[in-house]
C-alpha positions as a LaTeX table, in Angstrom:
\begin{tabular}{lrrr}
\hline
Residue & $x$ (\AA) & $y$ (\AA) & $z$ (\AA) \\
\hline
Unk1 & 7.45 & 27.16 & $-45.49$ \\
Unk2 & 4.56 & 28.90 & $-43.76$ \\
Unk3 & 1.31 & 26.96 & $-43.52$ \\
Unk4 & $-2.26$ & 28.12 & $-43.11$ \\
Unk5 & $-2.51$ & 26.32 & $-39.76$ \\
Unk6 & $-0.20$ & 28.94 & $-38.25$ \\
Unk7 & $-2.75$ & 31.67 & $-38.95$ \\
Unk8 & $-5.87$ & 29.60 & $-38.22$ \\
Unk9 & $-7.37$ & 31.01 & $-35.01$ \\
Unk10 & $-9.26$ & 27.81 & $-34.20$ \\
Unk11 & $-6.15$ & 25.67 & $-34.65$ \\
Unk12 & $-4.24$ & 28.03 & $-32.38$ \\
Unk13 & $-7.06$ & 27.57 & $-29.88$ \\
Unk14 & $-6.59$ & 23.80 & $-30.10$ \\
Unk15 & $-2.86$ & 24.05 & $-29.42$ \\
Unk16 & $-3.37$ & 26.50 & $-26.55$ \\
Unk17 & $-6.16$ & 24.28 & $-25.16$ \\
Unk18 & $-3.84$ & 21.26 & $-25.31$ \\
Unk19 & $-1.14$ & 23.17 & $-23.49$ \\
Unk20 & $-3.67$ & 24.04 & $-20.78$ \\
Unk21 & $-4.40$ & 20.33 & $-20.32$ \\
Unk22 & $-0.67$ & 19.65 & $-20.00$ \\
Unk23 & $-0.28$ & 22.38 & $-17.39$ \\
Unk24 & $-3.20$ & 20.97 & $-15.39$ \\
Unk25 & $-1.90$ & 17.40 & $-15.58$ \\
Unk26 & 1.57 & 18.51 & $-14.51$ \\
Unk27 & 0.08 & 20.57 & $-11.69$ \\
Unk28 & $-1.74$ & 17.66 & $-10.01$ \\
Unk29 & 0.99 & 15.10 & $-10.65$ \\
Unk30 & 2.93 & 15.56 & $-7.40$ \\
Unk31 & $-0.01$ & 15.76 & $-5.01$ \\
Unk32 & $-1.54$ & 12.60 & $-6.49$ \\
Unk33 & 1.78 & 10.75 & $-6.35$ \\
Unk34 & 2.28 & 11.77 & $-2.72$ \\
Unk35 & $-1.26$ & 10.70 & $-1.85$ \\
Unk36 & $-0.72$ & 7.31 & $-3.50$ \\
Unk37 & 2.58 & 6.84 & $-1.67$ \\
Unk38 & 1.00 & 7.71 & 1.69 \\
Unk39 & $-1.98$ & 5.43 & 1.08 \\
Unk40 & 0.24 & 2.51 & 0.10 \\
Unk41 & 2.40 & 3.03 & 3.17 \\
Unk42 & $-0.70$ & 2.91 & 5.38 \\
Unk43 & $-1.81$ & $-0.34$ & 3.74 \\
Unk44 & 1.59 & $-1.90$ & 4.33 \\
Unk45 & 1.35 & $-0.93$ & 7.99 \\
Unk46 & $-2.20$ & $-2.13$ & 8.62 \\
Unk47 & $-3.04$ & $-5.04$ & 6.31 \\
Unk48 & $-1.86$ & $-8.65$ & 6.60 \\
Unk49 & 0.77 & $-9.46$ & 4.01 \\
Unk50 & $-1.27$ & $-11.60$ & 1.66 \\
Unk51 & $-2.68$ & $-10.61$ & $-1.70$ \\
Unk52 & $-6.26$ & $-11.93$ & $-1.26$ \\
Unk53 & $-6.76$ & $-9.75$ & 1.83 \\
Unk54 & $-5.40$ & $-6.73$ & $-0.03$ \\
Unk55 & $-7.65$ & $-7.41$ & $-3.01$ \\
Unk56 & $-10.73$ & $-7.63$ & $-0.79$ \\
Unk57 & $-9.78$ & $-4.38$ & 0.96 \\
Unk58 & $-9.13$ & $-2.55$ & $-2.32$ \\
Unk59 & $-12.39$ & $-3.79$ & $-3.81$ \\
Unk60 & $-14.29$ & $-2.32$ & $-0.87$ \\
Unk61 & $-12.24$ & 0.89 & $-1.00$ \\
Unk62 & $-12.84$ & 1.46 & $-4.73$ \\
Unk63 & $-15.55$ & 4.09 & $-5.17$ \\
Unk64 & $-17.03$ & 2.62 & $-8.35$ \\
Unk65 & $-20.55$ & 1.33 & $-7.80$ \\
Unk66 & $-19.98$ & $-1.47$ & $-10.30$ \\
Unk67 & $-17.18$ & $-3.51$ & $-8.76$ \\
Unk68 & $-17.04$ & $-5.66$ & $-11.90$ \\
Unk69 & $-15.41$ & $-2.74$ & $-13.68$ \\
Unk70 & $-12.46$ & $-2.47$ & $-11.31$ \\
Unk71 & $-9.30$ & $-2.58$ & $-13.43$ \\
Unk72 & $-7.42$ & $-5.39$ & $-11.73$ \\
Unk73 & $-5.63$ & $-6.13$ & $-15.00$ \\
Unk74 & $-3.91$ & $-2.72$ & $-14.81$ \\
Unk75 & $-1.94$ & $-3.80$ & $-11.79$ \\
Unk76 & 0.76 & $-6.36$ & $-10.98$ \\
Unk77 & $-0.38$ & $-7.81$ & $-7.66$ \\
Unk78 & 3.04 & $-9.38$ & $-7.05$ \\
Unk79 & 4.24 & $-5.83$ & $-6.37$ \\
Unk80 & 1.53 & $-4.81$ & $-3.93$ \\
Unk81 & 3.42 & $-5.81$ & $-0.79$ \\
Unk82 & 6.65 & $-4.08$ & $-1.77$ \\
Unk83 & 7.61 & $-0.66$ & $-0.47$ \\
Unk84 & 7.81 & 1.85 & $-3.31$ \\
Unk85 & 5.22 & 0.14 & $-5.54$ \\
Unk86 & 2.37 & 2.52 & $-4.75$ \\
Unk87 & 1.47 & 3.10 & $-8.39$ \\
Unk88 & 0.49 & $-0.54$ & $-8.82$ \\
Unk89 & $-2.23$ & 0.25 & $-6.30$ \\
Unk90 & $-3.11$ & 3.60 & $-7.91$ \\
Unk91 & $-3.64$ & 1.95 & $-11.31$ \\
Unk92 & $-6.51$ & $-0.07$ & $-9.87$ \\
Unk93 & $-8.41$ & 3.21 & $-9.59$ \\
Unk94 & $-8.06$ & 3.96 & $-13.32$ \\
Unk95 & $-9.93$ & 2.84 & $-16.40$ \\
Unk96 & $-8.33$ & $-0.10$ & $-18.25$ \\
Unk97 & $-4.94$ & 0.95 & $-19.58$ \\
Unk98 & $-4.33$ & $-1.89$ & $-22.02$ \\
Unk99 & $-0.70$ & $-2.09$ & $-23.18$ \\
Unk100 & $-0.03$ & 1.35 & $-21.66$ \\
Unk101 & $-0.18$ & $-0.17$ & $-18.17$ \\
Unk102 & 3.50 & $-1.08$ & $-18.54$ \\
Unk103 & 4.41 & 2.53 & $-19.26$ \\
Unk104 & 2.32 & 4.05 & $-16.46$ \\
Unk105 & 4.78 & 3.46 & $-13.63$ \\
Unk106 & 4.07 & 6.60 & $-11.61$ \\
Unk107 & 2.05 & 9.82 & $-11.77$ \\
Unk108 & 4.60 & 11.39 & $-14.09$ \\
Unk109 & 4.04 & 8.74 & $-16.75$ \\
Unk110 & 0.24 & 8.74 & $-16.47$ \\
Unk111 & $-1.98$ & 10.90 & $-18.67$ \\
Unk112 & $-4.61$ & 13.29 & $-17.37$ \\
Unk113 & $-7.43$ & 10.77 & $-17.84$ \\
Unk114 & $-5.71$ & 8.31 & $-15.53$ \\
Unk115 & $-5.01$ & 10.97 & $-12.92$ \\
Unk116 & $-8.62$ & 12.16 & $-13.01$ \\
Unk117 & $-9.73$ & 8.55 & $-12.49$ \\
Unk118 & $-7.56$ & 8.29 & $-9.38$ \\
Unk119 & $-9.11$ & 11.49 & $-8.02$ \\
Unk120 & $-12.60$ & 10.11 & $-8.68$ \\
Unk121 & $-12.38$ & 6.45 & $-7.73$ \\
Unk122 & $-9.76$ & 6.28 & $-4.96$ \\
Unk123 & $-10.96$ & 6.07 & $-1.34$ \\
Unk124 & $-11.56$ & 9.18 & 0.73 \\
Unk125 & $-11.59$ & 9.90 & 4.44 \\
Unk126 & $-9.33$ & 9.07 & 7.37 \\
Unk127 & $-7.96$ & 5.86 & 5.84 \\
Unk128 & $-8.29$ & 6.92 & 2.22 \\
Unk129 & $-5.97$ & 8.33 & $-0.39$ \\
Unk130 & $-7.52$ & 11.79 & $-0.05$ \\
Unk131 & $-9.40$ & 13.60 & 2.72 \\
Unk132 & $-12.76$ & 14.96 & 1.57 \\
Unk133 & $-11.77$ & 14.40 & $-2.05$ \\
Unk134 & $-12.14$ & 16.63 & $-5.09$ \\
Unk135 & $-15.65$ & 17.73 & $-6.05$ \\
Unk136 & $-16.90$ & 15.13 & $-8.55$ \\
Unk137 & $-18.52$ & 17.78 & $-10.73$ \\
Unk138 & $-15.12$ & 19.46 & $-11.16$ \\
Unk139 & $-13.54$ & 16.15 & $-12.16$ \\
Unk140 & $-16.34$ & 15.55 & $-14.67$ \\
Unk141 & $-15.93$ & 19.04 & $-16.14$ \\
Unk142 & $-12.16$ & 18.61 & $-16.50$ \\
Unk143 & $-12.70$ & 15.24 & $-18.19$ \\
Unk144 & $-15.22$ & 16.80 & $-20.54$ \\
Unk145 & $-12.70$ & 19.51 & $-21.42$ \\
Unk146 & $-10.10$ & 16.87 & $-22.19$ \\
Unk147 & $-12.58$ & 15.08 & $-24.46$ \\
Unk148 & $-13.45$ & 18.28 & $-26.33$ \\
Unk149 & $-9.76$ & 18.75 & $-27.07$ \\
Unk150 & $-9.00$ & 15.12 & $-27.94$ \\
Unk151 & $-12.00$ & 14.74 & $-30.24$ \\
Unk152 & $-11.99$ & 18.18 & $-31.84$ \\
Unk153 & $-12.74$ & 17.83 & $-35.58$ \\
Unk154 & $-9.79$ & 18.88 & $-37.73$ \\
Unk155 & $-7.90$ & 19.95 & $-34.57$ \\
Unk156 & $-9.92$ & 23.16 & $-34.36$ \\
Unk157 & $-11.62$ & 24.56 & $-31.26$ \\
Unk158 & $-13.93$ & 27.55 & $-30.89$ \\
Unk159 & $-13.17$ & 30.51 & $-28.65$ \\
Unk160 & $-16.12$ & 29.56 & $-26.44$ \\
Unk161 & $-14.89$ & 25.98 & $-25.95$ \\
Unk162 & $-11.43$ & 27.23 & $-25.11$ \\
Unk163 & $-12.78$ & 29.68 & $-22.53$ \\
Unk164 & $-14.96$ & 26.96 & $-20.98$ \\
Unk165 & $-11.99$ & 24.60 & $-20.81$ \\
Unk166 & $-9.80$ & 27.11 & $-19.00$ \\
Unk167 & $-12.62$ & 27.71 & $-16.51$ \\
Unk168 & $-13.09$ & 23.97 & $-15.89$ \\
Unk169 & $-9.39$ & 23.22 & $-15.53$ \\
Unk170 & $-8.83$ & 26.18 & $-13.22$ \\
Unk171 & $-11.83$ & 25.19 & $-11.09$ \\
Unk172 & $-10.38$ & 21.69 & $-10.68$ \\
Unk173 & $-7.05$ & 23.07 & $-9.51$ \\
Unk174 & $-8.76$ & 25.48 & $-7.11$ \\
Unk175 & $-10.58$ & 22.66 & $-5.31$ \\
Unk176 & $-9.72$ & 22.74 & $-1.56$ \\
Unk177 & $-8.34$ & 19.19 & $-1.74$ \\
Unk178 & $-5.68$ & 20.31 & $-4.22$ \\
Unk179 & $-5.01$ & 24.02 & $-3.99$ \\
Unk180 & $-2.76$ & 23.89 & $-0.95$ \\
Unk181 & $-0.03$ & 22.23 & $-3.02$ \\
Unk182 & 2.65 & 24.52 & $-4.46$ \\
Unk183 & 2.71 & 22.74 & $-7.83$ \\
Unk184 & $-1.04$ & 23.19 & $-8.12$ \\
Unk185 & $-0.74$ & 26.87 & $-7.21$ \\
Unk186 & 1.94 & 27.32 & $-9.85$ \\
Unk187 & $-0.28$ & 25.60 & $-12.41$ \\
Unk188 & $-3.16$ & 27.97 & $-11.60$ \\
Unk189 & $-0.88$ & 30.94 & $-12.22$ \\
Unk190 & 0.43 & 29.42 & $-15.44$ \\
Unk191 & $-3.10$ & 28.74 & $-16.69$ \\
Unk192 & $-4.12$ & 32.30 & $-15.90$ \\
Unk193 & $-1.14$ & 33.65 & $-17.82$ \\
Unk194 & $-1.78$ & 31.35 & $-20.79$ \\
Unk195 & $-5.46$ & 32.31 & $-20.92$ \\
Unk196 & $-4.50$ & 35.95 & $-21.41$ \\
Unk197 & $-1.49$ & 35.57 & $-23.71$ \\
Unk198 & $-2.09$ & 32.24 & $-25.55$ \\
Unk199 & 0.95 & 30.62 & $-27.14$ \\
Unk200 & 3.24 & 33.07 & $-28.89$ \\
Unk201 & 4.89 & 30.37 & $-31.01$ \\
Unk202 & 2.58 & 27.40 & $-31.51$ \\
Unk203 & 5.24 & 25.35 & $-33.33$ \\
Unk204 & 6.99 & 24.86 & $-29.99$ \\
Unk205 & 4.16 & 22.69 & $-28.70$ \\
Unk206 & 2.25 & 21.22 & $-31.63$ \\
Unk207 & 4.47 & 18.16 & $-32.22$ \\
Unk208 & 4.32 & 17.33 & $-28.53$ \\
Unk209 & 0.55 & 17.62 & $-28.61$ \\
Unk210 & 0.29 & 15.39 & $-31.71$ \\
Unk211 & 2.13 & 12.62 & $-29.83$ \\
Unk212 & $-0.06$ & 13.18 & $-26.77$ \\
Unk213 & $-3.22$ & 13.05 & $-28.88$ \\
Unk214 & $-2.26$ & 9.79 & $-30.59$ \\
Unk215 & $-1.65$ & 8.15 & $-27.23$ \\
Unk216 & $-4.84$ & 9.45 & $-25.67$ \\
Unk217 & $-6.96$ & 8.36 & $-28.63$ \\
Unk218 & $-5.40$ & 4.92 & $-28.37$ \\
Unk219 & $-6.32$ & 4.88 & $-24.69$ \\
Unk220 & $-9.87$ & 5.94 & $-25.57$ \\
Unk221 & $-10.21$ & 2.86 & $-27.78$ \\
Unk222 & $-9.14$ & 0.66 & $-24.84$ \\
Unk223 & $-11.70$ & 2.37 & $-22.60$ \\
Unk224 & $-14.45$ & 1.92 & $-25.19$ \\
Unk225 & $-13.64$ & $-1.78$ & $-25.27$ \\
Unk226 & $-14.40$ & $-1.83$ & $-21.55$ \\
Unk227 & $-17.80$ & $-0.17$ & $-21.92$ \\
Unk228 & $-16.73$ & 3.28 & $-20.70$ \\
Unk229 & $-18.37$ & 5.33 & $-23.46$ \\
Unk230 & $-19.65$ & 7.97 & $-21.03$ \\
Unk231 & $-16.12$ & 8.68 & $-19.88$ \\
Unk232 & $-14.64$ & 8.84 & $-23.39$ \\
Unk233 & $-17.42$ & 10.94 & $-24.85$ \\
Unk234 & $-17.19$ & 9.41 & $-28.33$ \\
Unk235 & $-17.68$ & 6.10 & $-30.15$ \\
Unk236 & $-14.99$ & 3.98 & $-31.75$ \\
Unk237 & $-15.74$ & 5.19 & $-35.28$ \\
Unk238 & $-15.33$ & 8.78 & $-34.17$ \\
Unk239 & $-12.01$ & 7.93 & $-32.54$ \\
Unk240 & $-10.77$ & 6.17 & $-35.69$ \\
Unk241 & $-11.86$ & 9.13 & $-37.80$ \\
Unk242 & $-9.97$ & 11.43 & $-35.46$ \\
Unk243 & $-6.81$ & 9.32 & $-35.79$ \\
Unk244 & $-7.15$ & 9.35 & $-39.57$ \\
Unk245 & $-7.74$ & 13.09 & $-39.53$ \\
Unk246 & $-4.64$ & 13.65 & $-37.41$ \\
Unk247 & $-2.48$ & 11.69 & $-39.85$ \\
Unk248 & $-3.91$ & 13.62 & $-42.80$ \\
Unk249 & $-3.36$ & 16.92 & $-41.01$ \\
Unk250 & 0.27 & 16.08 & $-40.28$ \\
Unk251 & 0.82 & 15.07 & $-43.91$ \\
Unk252 & $-0.90$ & 18.16 & $-45.27$ \\
Unk253 & 1.20 & 20.37 & $-43.00$ \\
Unk254 & 4.40 & 18.63 & $-44.16$ \\
Unk255 & 5.26 & 17.69 & $-40.58$ \\
Unk256 & 5.76 & 13.93 & $-41.04$ \\
Unk257 & 9.55 & 14.01 & $-40.78$ \\
Unk258 & 9.54 & 16.44 & $-37.87$ \\
Unk259 & 6.99 & 14.32 & $-36.01$ \\
Unk260 & 8.92 & 11.09 & $-36.59$ \\
Unk261 & 12.09 & 12.70 & $-35.24$ \\
Unk262 & 10.24 & 14.07 & $-32.22$ \\
Unk263 & 8.60 & 10.70 & $-31.47$ \\
Unk264 & 11.98 & 8.97 & $-31.60$ \\
Unk265 & 13.34 & 11.44 & $-29.05$ \\
Unk266 & 10.32 & 10.92 & $-26.78$ \\
Unk267 & 10.52 & 7.13 & $-27.05$ \\
Unk268 & 14.25 & 7.18 & $-26.34$ \\
Unk269 & 13.71 & 9.28 & $-23.22$ \\
Unk270 & 10.89 & 7.00 & $-22.03$ \\
Unk271 & 12.90 & 3.83 & $-22.66$ \\
Unk272 & 15.80 & 5.31 & $-20.71$ \\
Unk273 & 13.54 & 6.34 & $-17.84$ \\
Unk274 & 11.76 & 2.97 & $-17.73$ \\
Unk275 & 15.08 & 1.15 & $-17.71$ \\
Unk276 & 16.25 & 3.15 & $-14.70$ \\
Unk277 & 12.95 & 2.52 & $-12.93$ \\
Unk278 & 13.17 & $-1.23$ & $-13.61$ \\
Unk279 & 16.64 & $-1.34$ & $-12.07$ \\
Unk280 & 15.40 & 0.63 & $-9.07$ \\
Unk281 & 12.37 & $-1.63$ & $-8.59$ \\
Unk282 & 14.59 & $-4.70$ & $-8.84$ \\
Unk283 & 16.91 & $-3.30$ & $-6.19$ \\
Unk284 & 13.93 & $-2.54$ & $-3.95$ \\
Unk285 & 12.44 & $-6.01$ & $-4.35$ \\
Unk286 & 15.77 & $-7.69$ & $-3.58$ \\
Unk287 & 16.47 & $-5.62$ & $-0.48$ \\
Unk288 & 15.47 & $-7.46$ & 2.74 \\
Unk289 & 15.38 & $-4.17$ & 4.64 \\
Unk290 & 12.53 & $-2.71$ & 2.64 \\
Unk291 & 10.71 & $-5.76$ & 1.29 \\
Unk292 & 7.78 & $-7.05$ & 3.31 \\
Unk293 & 7.90 & $-10.53$ & 4.82 \\
Unk294 & 5.08 & $-12.34$ & 3.06 \\
Unk295 & 5.00 & $-15.00$ & 5.77 \\
Unk296 & 3.49 & $-12.46$ & 8.18 \\
Unk297 & $-0.15$ & $-13.13$ & 8.97 \\
\hline
\end{tabular}
């Protein structure tokens, strides 16, 4: 059955906008993962193998002015001294993840908000995660674009907001810190193509975006609980209204069954991936060749 949403220009804008956010997130994923890996390797090579020293170093390295807001709870410090556990360090440079911290095991499993946080709050310079770092105004603009999409009333976005979002996301990817990476370059090309053609068949992406939106709104609630309203760009009542509106929209569009089936597939894939990662991490931690000797001073 055809539904009015499929001919609603502002809803199509919302879906296209959401796809642009996905493309941007996917584009920066590899360069951020590589930077985190390199940074962690440098810490293993230069810092004494004890957690208190690492914590002191990371506190100083964190670019937040308010050190009380550093998200230590995101990270498992028992993993810090193990080769291959770079994302436990990267998560310190994110806003509080709440229960999602167990799912965010690498850049691939981290949403765009978390990746933008790493770009903003991780150390820069010779011994940092990045060199000069991404222009903070570009990070702020990309975050604002994400918030416009996530908090759009009735999942509808104006042409002007969509155009602004594409400009902000493209500007982020074109930053000199990022644009030398092939995945980033590909994302710029894909964004450019999408901005001119939009999505030919929106049904191909809308279920995926519904799942993404639910998760990101849940993460917004966690961030609001940690006094990060400026980053979220909404209050808790607005977020709850958005969640309620999403559920009503799905019901009205007769997509409940399709969405449940899609979520089961996504959860199955994530459980399978997490299981493989857990086995890999266990193998790494049990290997004397690649595990650090914690008795070293």
